[in-house]
Amino acid sequence: MDVKEVLFMNKGDGENSYAQNSPFTQRVIELSKPVLESAVQSLFGEEVIWNKVFNVADLGCASNASTFSVMSSVIENVQKKCVELNAPIPEFQLYLNDLPGNDFNTLFKGLSSFADRYNDASLFMMGAPGSFYGRLFPTNSLQLVHSSYGVHWLSKVPKLTDEAGLPLINKGKIFISKTSPVAVKEAYLRQFEEDFSLFLKSRSQEMVPNGRLVLVFNGRPSADFTRDYCYPIPWESLSEAIAAMVSEGLIQEEKLDSFNVPVYAPSQKELKGIVSKEGSFELEQLETFPINFGDKNLSDKLFKNMRSVTESMISHQFGEEILDKLYDKFTQISIEDMATNEEYKVLSFLVVLRRKATDH
Amino acid sequence: MDVKEVLFMNKGDGENSYAQNSPFTQRVIELSKPVLESAVQSLFGEEVIWNKVFNVADLGCASNASTFSVMSSVIENVQKKCVELNAPIPEFQLYLNDLPGNDFNTLFKGLSSFADRYNDASLFMMGAPGSFYGRLFPTNSLQLVHSSYGVHWLSKVPKLTDEAGLPLINKGKIFISKTSPVAVKEAYLRQFEEDFSLFLKSRSQEMVPNGRLVLVFNGRPSADFTRDYCYPIPWESLSEAIAAMVSEGLIQEEKLDSFNVPVYAPSQKELKGIVSKEGSFELEQLETFPINFGDKNLSDKLFKNMRSVTESMISHQFGEEILDKLYDKFTQISIEDMATNEEYKVLSFLVVLRRKATDH
């Protein structure tokens, strides 16, 4: 599976689209706003802001309105602070990034009503298609980078091999599970280390000294690898739903065994280790915030969101014809599972990193 | 008709898509390449190039591969010249602009194979959605701007009024025609003057001093307004095809009378007058090149191209259900018309403008 080609949020603005079904991402962005605002304020203290153009990137923006909410927050905070300081307001160049398979058409449709709200400002909106596991922007060009619910997606499915380097099967599972071999867990961690280091290195080249990188993503509450309950997608339930369809003869067993999802939530310790080892950034802030996901108000929309996020990969592996049945089963298993699990929470990390002023 | 919403080349890569049907645009780009190359060379003479980032924009890029052909030409020429001069090769930031309704998804799909051809270069590709009749980029940020077959499209349909300011009907026609009132012709010219001046003003703010603006667009061979034979779309034939469907009762007469296409080809004199009056640019080069369009090899693809360019407007005004019949009729009328017209040529202007070093 080529993640770059296969991973994208559902397109358009129809019933199963991501644009219509991302209440969770929107909630996360609301929760992280105060931290984003304070990161913007910090830029003023260090005079990072005093360029004629303020360049901001939102990485992994998908196609819903959340990215506009982030950009609003940045613009309004810069404007407010400039007025306070009696300083000229810079022009804004706002880069919206996602993989080339993202639905940029739907994203760009929302642009004009966004820009209309700021017709007193000089706003230049750009789409920046490409993988953030690599360079996206010119050297030394960005003051602020934001990414919400992006970096827990890996650049590829980890290569699963045992200690002797032989191919390993994650039998009947699609992710790190209680029954997965230890080598599976280690392969996921290694892939995350490699990806996140490359992410930091790429950003360090693109960002100005003292620029701020604000990241929100899934984090793990403890050292335990198999805690399924830190993701907004219950991967264990999805795995069970696929396995049930294997039992019914609707999906081939080999197709299940050869499918693993490219996602990983690090622990705090793992995260700090990678940041420190890569060396370009200083960790300014690390907050964890759990969002209760298992309450009785689980809406239809939430399950549609899970579908809009996972459908591109699932249909690529198993075909389109099984989608409706699979997602019905998945919803049913998840609801039962959540009902018996009091502590069903999604855990997010909110991290502010400062680009060091000198290279290491 | 809101041109921003309604004008776009046909999406996707199917049978009637613009991506699959733009041999004419590609031919024009091939013809204009030597001039583009010499514009790039000029930048070296005036040291415009000696920035760490070389910022280039292609305005009105649509969704076919032509824009990559333009960008290739720029990259390869800069690389070659830098090697000659033993100078460091800059990073490239390439902005692909079109209206937000353009099919950026199809455009971005082609990006990775393009970028793969230049994996020794630092290329950063951006989509810049918005109207080029207004600001798109930060102040003083672009060294080179290119636009092929864009600026003959007006920002809106000219407001048709008579000398007393009363509404005027362009009876049975959709463009400047031999039977159109003089006021129609004047309204089109006024709209072009307004739009092209705003285009130049916006670019002058975005471009660095001595930056080059390379434009290719439809031009008129003489003072005669009604020369239909300078456009790749024979508007007169399209108008006749619609009128024929009015006669058959398939289209309401009022719908025809209230429809005019937002396109205009200036004469050399008109063009020079606007550039001089706006004042930010010096005209370095103006070439005219006719492409013979009326030969016997008119392919099916050419008519599909005409459809892919005009369909968004036509279906917005007359509905989707009439499209197939209308375009069959249009093709038939055009073929007959071209067969009897020896000199059926499309005329293009190729213009190089230099951003003056000082403001006027």
Coordinates of N, CA, C and O in Angstrom, one line a residue, chain A residues 209-269:
Chain A
P209 N 14.6 30.9 12.7 CA 15.0 30.6 14.1 C 13.9 31.2 15.0 O 13.4 32.3 14.7
N210 N 13.6 30.5 16.1 CA 12.6 30.9 17.0 C 11.2 30.8 16.5 O 10.2 31.1 17.2
G211 N 11.0 30.3 15.3 CA 9.7 30.0 14.8 C 9.0 28.9 15.6 O 9.7 28.1 16.3
R212 N 7.7 28.9 15.7 CA 7.0 27.9 16.5 C 6.3 26.9 15.7 O 5.6 27.2 14.7
L213 N 6.4 25.6 16.2 CA 5.7 24.5 15.5 C 4.7 23.9 16.5 O 5.1 23.5 17.6
V214 N 3.4 24.0 16.2 CA 2.4 23.6 17.1 C 1.7 22.3 16.6 O 1.1 22.4 15.5
L215 N 1.8 21.3 17.3 CA 1.3 20.0 16.8 C 0.3 19.4 17.8 O 0.5 19.4 19.0
V216 N -0.8 18.9 17.2 CA -1.8 18.1 18.0 C -1.9 16.7 17.3 O -2.0 16.7 16.1
F217 N -1.8 15.7 18.1 CA -1.9 14.4 17.5 C -2.1 13.4 18.6 O -2.1 13.7 19.8
N218 N -2.4 12.1 18.2 CA -2.7 11.1 19.2 C -1.5 10.7 20.0 O -0.5 10.4 19.4
G219 N -1.6 10.7 21.3 CA -0.5 10.2 22.2 C -1.0 9.0 23.0 O -2.2 8.8 23.2
R220 N -0.1 8.3 23.5 CA -0.4 7.1 24.3 C -0.3 7.4 25.8 O 0.7 8.0 26.2
P221 N -1.2 7.0 26.6 CA -1.2 7.4 28.0 C -0.1 6.7 28.8 O 0.3 7.2 29.9
S222 N 0.4 5.6 28.4 CA 1.4 4.8 29.2 C 2.3 4.1 28.2 O 2.3 4.2 27.0
A223 N 3.2 3.3 28.8 CA 4.2 2.6 28.0 C 3.5 1.5 27.3 O 4.0 1.0 26.3
D224 N 2.3 1.1 27.7 CA 1.6 0.0 27.1 C 1.3 0.3 25.6 O 0.5 1.2 25.3
F225 N 1.8 -0.5 24.7 CA 1.7 -0.3 23.3 C 0.2 -0.6 22.8 O -0.2 -0.1 21.8
T226 N -0.5 -1.5 23.6 CA -1.7 -2.0 23.0 C -2.9 -1.3 23.5 O -4.0 -1.8 23.3
R227 N -2.7 -0.1 24.0 CA -3.9 0.6 24.5 C -4.6 1.2 23.2 O -4.2 2.2 22.6
D228 N -5.7 0.5 22.8 CA -6.4 0.9 21.6 C -7.1 2.3 21.9 O -7.3 3.0 21.0
Y229 N -7.4 2.5 23.2 CA -8.2 3.6 23.5 C -7.5 5.0 23.6 O -7.7 5.7 24.5
C230 N -6.7 5.3 22.6 CA -6.1 6.6 22.6 C -6.4 7.2 21.2 O -6.1 8.4 20.9
Y231 N -7.0 6.4 20.3 CA -7.3 6.9 19.0 C -8.8 7.2 18.8 O -9.6 6.5 19.4
P232 N -9.1 8.2 17.9 CA -10.5 8.4 17.6 C -11.1 7.2 16.8 O -12.3 7.1 16.7
I233 N -10.2 6.5 16.1 CA -10.7 5.3 15.4 C -10.4 4.1 16.3 O -9.2 3.8 16.6
P234 N -11.4 3.3 16.7 CA -11.1 2.1 17.5 C -10.6 1.0 16.5 O -11.4 0.2 16.0
W235 N -9.3 0.9 16.3 CA -8.7 0.0 15.3 C -9.0 -1.4 15.7 O -9.2 -2.3 14.7
E236 N -9.1 -1.8 17.0 CA -9.4 -3.1 17.4 C -10.8 -3.6 16.8 O -11.0 -4.7 16.3
S237 N -11.8 -2.6 17.0 CA -13.1 -3.0 16.5 C -13.2 -3.1 15.0 O -13.8 -4.0 14.4
L238 N -12.4 -2.3 14.3 CA -12.3 -2.3 12.8 C -11.7 -3.7 12.4 O -12.2 -4.4 11.5
S239 N -10.7 -4.1 13.2 CA -10.1 -5.4 12.9 C -11.1 -6.5 13.1 O -11.1 -7.5 12.3
E240 N -11.8 -6.4 14.2 CA -12.8 -7.5 14.5 C -13.9 -7.5 13.4 O -14.3 -8.6 13.0
A241 N -14.3 -6.4 12.9 CA -15.3 -6.3 11.9 C -14.8 -7.0 10.6 O -15.5 -7.7 9.9
I242 N -13.5 -6.7 10.3 CA -13.0 -7.3 9.1 C -12.9 -8.9 9.3 O -13.2 -9.6 8.4
A243 N -12.4 -9.3 10.5 CA -12.3 -10.7 10.8 C -13.7 -11.4 10.7 O -13.7 -12.5 10.2
A244 N -14.7 -10.7 11.1 CA -16.1 -11.3 11.0 C -16.4 -11.5 9.6 O -17.0 -12.6 9.2
M245 N -16.0 -10.6 8.7 CA -16.3 -10.8 7.3 C -15.5 -11.9 6.6 O -15.9 -12.5 5.7
V246 N -14.3 -12.1 7.2 CA -13.5 -13.2 6.7 C -14.2 -14.5 7.1 O -14.3 -15.4 6.2
S247 N -14.7 -14.6 8.3 CA -15.5 -15.8 8.7 C -16.6 -16.1 7.8 O -17.0 -17.2 7.5
E248 N -17.3 -15.0 7.4 CA -18.4 -15.2 6.5 C -18.0 -15.4 5.1 O -18.9 -15.6 4.2
G249 N -16.7 -15.5 4.8 CA -16.3 -15.7 3.4 C -16.4 -14.5 2.5 O -16.2 -14.7 1.3
L250 N -16.6 -13.3 3.1 CA -16.8 -12.2 2.2 C -15.4 -11.5 1.9 O -15.3 -10.6 1.0
I251 N -14.5 -11.8 2.8 CA -13.1 -11.2 2.6 C -12.1 -12.4 2.7 O -12.3 -13.2 3.6
Q252 N -11.1 -12.4 1.9 CA -10.1 -13.4 1.9 C -9.2 -13.2 3.1 O -8.7 -12.1 3.4
E253 N -8.8 -14.3 3.8 CA -8.0 -14.2 5.0 C -6.7 -13.5 4.8 O -6.2 -12.7 5.5
E254 N -6.1 -13.9 3.6 CA -4.8 -13.3 3.3 C -4.8 -11.7 3.2 O -3.9 -11.0 3.5
K255 N -6.0 -11.3 2.7 CA -6.1 -9.8 2.6 C -6.1 -9.1 3.9 O -5.6 -8.0 4.1
L256 N -6.7 -9.8 4.9 CA -6.7 -9.2 6.3 C -5.3 -9.3 6.8 O -4.8 -8.3 7.4
D257 N -4.7 -10.5 6.7 CA -3.3 -10.7 7.2 C -2.3 -9.7 6.6 O -1.3 -9.4 7.3
S258 N -2.5 -9.3 5.4 CA -1.5 -8.5 4.8 C -1.8 -7.0 4.9 O -1.2 -6.1 4.3
F259 N -2.8 -6.7 5.7 CA -3.2 -5.2 5.8 C -2.9 -4.7 7.2 O -3.3 -5.3 8.2
N260 N -2.2 -3.6 7.3 CA -1.9 -3.0 8.6 C -2.1 -1.5 8.4 O -1.7 -0.9 7.3
V261 N -2.6 -0.8 9.4 CA -2.8 0.6 9.2 C -1.6 1.5 9.6 O -0.9 1.2 10.6
P262 N -1.3 2.5 8.8 CA -0.1 3.3 9.0 C -0.4 4.4 10.0 O -0.5 5.6 9.7
V263 N -0.5 4.0 11.3 CA -0.8 5.1 12.3 C -0.1 4.7 13.6 O 0.1 3.5 13.9
Y264 N 0.3 5.6 14.4 CA 1.0 5.3 15.6 C 0.9 6.5 16.6 O 1.1 7.6 16.3
A265 N 0.6 6.2 17.9 CA 0.5 7.2 18.9 C 1.7 6.9 19.9 O 1.8 5.9 20.5
P266 N 2.6 7.9 20.0 CA 3.8 7.7 20.8 C 3.4 8.0 22.3 O 2.4 8.6 22.6
S267 N 4.3 7.5 23.2 CA 4.2 7.9 24.6 C 5.0 9.2 24.7 O 5.7 9.6 23.9
Q268 N 4.8 9.9 25.9 CA 5.5 11.1 26.1 C 7.0 10.9 26.1 O 7.7 11.7 25.5
K269 N 7.4 9.8 26.7 CA 8.8 9.5 26.7 C 9.4 9.3 25.3 O 10.5 9.8 25.0

